[in-house]
Amino acid sequence: MNRKSKRIMLLATVIMVGGALLSLLYTSFTDSLVYFHTPTEIRQKSADFAGRKVRVGGMIQNGSLVRKTGTLEVSFTLTDGHGDVPVHYNGVLPDLFREGQGAVVEGVWRHDLPHFEAATVLAKHSEDYVPVSMTKEGLEKAQSSILKSVQ
Amino acid sequence: MWIEVGHFAALTAFVLALTQTGAGVLGGILARPAWVRVGRQAALMVALLLTVASLGLIMSFLQHDFSVRYVAEHASLKLPVFYLATAMWGGHEGSLLLWVWFLAVFSAVAVWRHWSTHPLSMPWLLGLLGAVMVGFLLLVLFLSSPFERLFPAPADGRDLNPMLQDPGMVFHPPFLYLGYVGFSVPYAFAMAALLNGRSGTEWILAMRRWTLFAWAMLTTGIVLGAYWAYYVLGWGGYWAWDPVENASFMPWLTATAFLHSVMVQERRDMFRTWNLFLIITTFSLSLLGTFLVRSGVLSSVHAFANDPGRGVFILIFMAVVLLFSFGVLVFRADHLRSGTPRLDTILCKESAFLFNNMFFMVAALTVLLGTLYPLAMETLAGTKVTVGAPYFNKVFVPIMLGTLALMGMGLVIPWRRATAAALGRMFRWPLLLALLAILPVWLVGVRHPYGIIGASLVVFVLATHTQDLYRGVAARRQRDGRAWPTVLWHLVIRNQRRYGGLVTHLGVLLMVAGFIGSGLFQQERDLVMRPGDVMHMGPWQLTFASMGRAARHNWQANEAVIQADKGRESLTLLPQKRIYDGSSQPMSEAAIHSTWREDLYVVLGDQVADGAWAFRVYLNPLVMWIWWGACVIALGVGLSMLQGRRLRRKQGA
């Protein structure tokens, strides 16, 4: 092979490898976008989300956490103040999971079920670390900031 | 009292940093050496003053001075002394001070070390580093000051976030920052080279150690973060593609690309503009990393603050740095062309490096897209999306395999041109071994194609590297006729750079083995146990013996006693659920039994009924290889760094 055709071959390889990498990037990216919704949105456009992997973020409603005694099955309600979604989950809950805290659940939305079947539960950290001895006002502020960030 | 000293020192440092910038740049442009010398003195003073400022803040912590807002927010009377001192970087404000402190110390060292060797770059070096320092000090002094007072002073502080009360988290940020800030010196030299229009090999040689050092620190920082996540967060993994992790990973990727492609410039005087582009990108990504984490745009474990004024400042700062750097690169790029030799064949080391860079750049692009796209969507379209781990894994595994293949080939393939016959000689044995490796891997039970290809490539790389070492030793033995340990020793000592790189590759291989093992073969089980219950996990039999209490320093915990048996081996695991004083967040403290083969990892969950507790148990194969790999990498980089400049040696000879 002469110099010129070698150069063309090099160029072709670069373009091929680069193209392959970029198309890998593109397809994986479009495949794995997970949309994030509020309980209200889920309620309003229930049919649109059917069968799709979604994330729902909200506050865990006070008094809604029920555990099936002796098992890892829990159910609770996620709310954003307007709408709420009952969630069912089977597994160990994260450390920060508490009533009145923010949480994000991920799963496939099936609107025929009476509840959201969560595959993953993530507890949301507030931006600031808030100890218990903080004033009530401070806690409320932290809660509202969480709500804002999930909405 | 200390806080005033610190505050005053920081303010003075700000003025002197301005002086450093002005005197340096103007002195350079107007050719006034005396002004440049003023810049130098200012740089040294800034380093000293910021040291005082940082120590002032640390002293305020040690004295429990809760009249300082930052101290009150991040410490308490009960906090152990060790964490008291390191709480300085426990929050947004203090960690920015730490950043600029490191920057000041590095610029002082750079000025001191390179003053006589790189006189032409000095004015720009002073100016650029000074300007970055001014930017950060503006932030530290006026927008998020750690020196701010709180009145009336509370009797006790809020305490440090319990998650940060762990050695892993204590050392993780400083190492990351040493890495981020370390890139600022090569960046300044690169910009100086561009601005002077002299971008030969000089700046590259000066910068090799700086870049290696920064890269090693960044690597250490990232691994420490992973280690912390593994031991403290109790989710059985070490890497989650969290935006904050990604922020530190991006500059790592471009820096790795730079460390490789810079060799091509050194040896063959190619890729000049490209290398400048890479180092500027690396530093920009370091800034982006700092800001992404510290501006609060990312809601994450690490994001501390949320303040629009600060966000706007940071955006402007980033925009100035990016526009200036890349603008200079574009406008001065024509100064860079020399009689650069052209690359015109696939079979040579240059093209191996070319592809290496391509893989790393696509990797960096992948991470950048996955990290910034959700942010962009939220700002522009108002929809929230996440791009989770599946995306990154899908792209990264093939890239990792490709890089491994290149690693095996790149080391031994000759510069300029390789003939087919030579390639056959070089790769015959490694390829054969790589194919043979598939069999035992299959027998062990690996069925996933990625696992098989990965393991086979690891063997391939190992074989090429060993063969390379063997050939070196054999050739020298023939010449000198000495015993092989002596020959090996001399070979390595005389070529520390090259063999340091080889050792670094070995460390990477160990880590890759760890990634494959823990990534593909992790076993996980959630279950409920009552005292006396028994479960099985792989070869282990776990008995939940009893439930107890534990307490120390500033926390109390529920502690499960788990008896783990495997054959004749028997041990006790004590997973805890801690409650820190003054905090309502429980913290899981996983019990981990590590061996070279696998980690047995037990997390205690909530109490689900009277006497019944939730547990999550993992079996993570080969995780320890990741940590050992990181140590080997550090060793390799250290070896590499010890050897001085190639050019000087050549000139001396």
mmCIF file of C-alpha atoms in Angstrom, chain B residues 523 525 527 529 532-545 561-573 593 598 600-602 617-619:
data_model
loop_
_atom_site.group_PDB
_atom_site.id
_atom_site.type_symbol
_atom_site.label_atom_id
_atom_site.label_comp_id
_atom_site.label_asym_id
_atom_site.label_seq_id
_atom_site.Cartn_x
_atom_site.Cartn_y
_atom_site.Cartn_z
ATOM 1 C CA GLN B 523 -25.339 -11.272 45.076
ATOM 2 C CA ARG B 525 -30.669 -10.517 49.454
ATOM 3 C CA LEU B 527 -34.727 -10.578 54.367
ATOM 4 C CA MET B 529 -34.610 -12.397 60.636
ATOM 5 C CA GLY B 532 -31.762 -17.597 66.107
ATOM 6 C CA ASP B 533 -32.647 -17.471 62.413
ATOM 7 C CA VAL B 534 -30.135 -18.765 59.896
ATOM 8 C CA MET B 535 -29.585 -17.779 56.282
ATOM 9 C CA HIS B 536 -27.180 -18.816 53.555
ATOM 10 C CA MET B 537 -25.267 -16.540 51.256
ATOM 11 C CA GLY B 538 -22.913 -18.268 48.839
ATOM 12 C CA PRO B 539 -20.581 -20.383 50.948
ATOM 13 C CA TRP B 540 -21.490 -18.516 54.143
ATOM 14 C CA GLN B 541 -23.964 -19.512 56.774
ATOM 15 C CA LEU B 542 -25.199 -16.536 58.754
ATOM 16 C CA THR B 543 -26.848 -16.831 62.151
ATOM 17 C CA PHE B 544 -28.579 -13.849 63.725
ATOM 18 C CA ALA B 545 -27.446 -14.410 67.312
ATOM 19 C CA VAL B 561 -24.623 -9.844 66.412
ATOM 20 C CA ILE B 562 -24.274 -12.110 63.409
ATOM 21 C CA GLN B 563 -22.320 -15.316 63.460
ATOM 22 C CA ALA B 564 -20.862 -16.107 60.036
ATOM 23 C CA ASP B 565 -19.509 -19.560 59.299
ATOM 24 C CA LYS B 566 -17.795 -20.951 56.251
ATOM 25 C CA GLY B 567 -16.248 -24.390 56.611
ATOM 26 C CA ARG B 568 -13.911 -24.122 59.573
ATOM 27 C CA GLU B 569 -13.841 -20.346 59.417
ATOM 28 C CA SER B 570 -16.058 -18.583 61.900
ATOM 29 C CA LEU B 571 -16.417 -14.910 62.653
ATOM 30 C CA THR B 572 -18.739 -12.363 64.189
ATOM 31 C CA LEU B 573 -20.209 -9.452 62.263
ATOM 32 C CA HIS B 593 -15.693 -9.031 56.113
ATOM 33 C CA GLU B 598 -14.949 -11.606 48.196
ATOM 34 C CA LEU B 600 -19.383 -10.440 52.931
ATOM 35 C CA TYR B 601 -21.405 -7.312 53.568
ATOM 36 C CA VAL B 602 -24.274 -7.108 56.049
ATOM 37 C CA VAL B 617 -26.819 -9.052 52.766
ATOM 38 C CA TYR B 618 -24.404 -8.809 49.858
ATOM 39 C CA LEU B 619 -21.660 -11.012 48.549
#
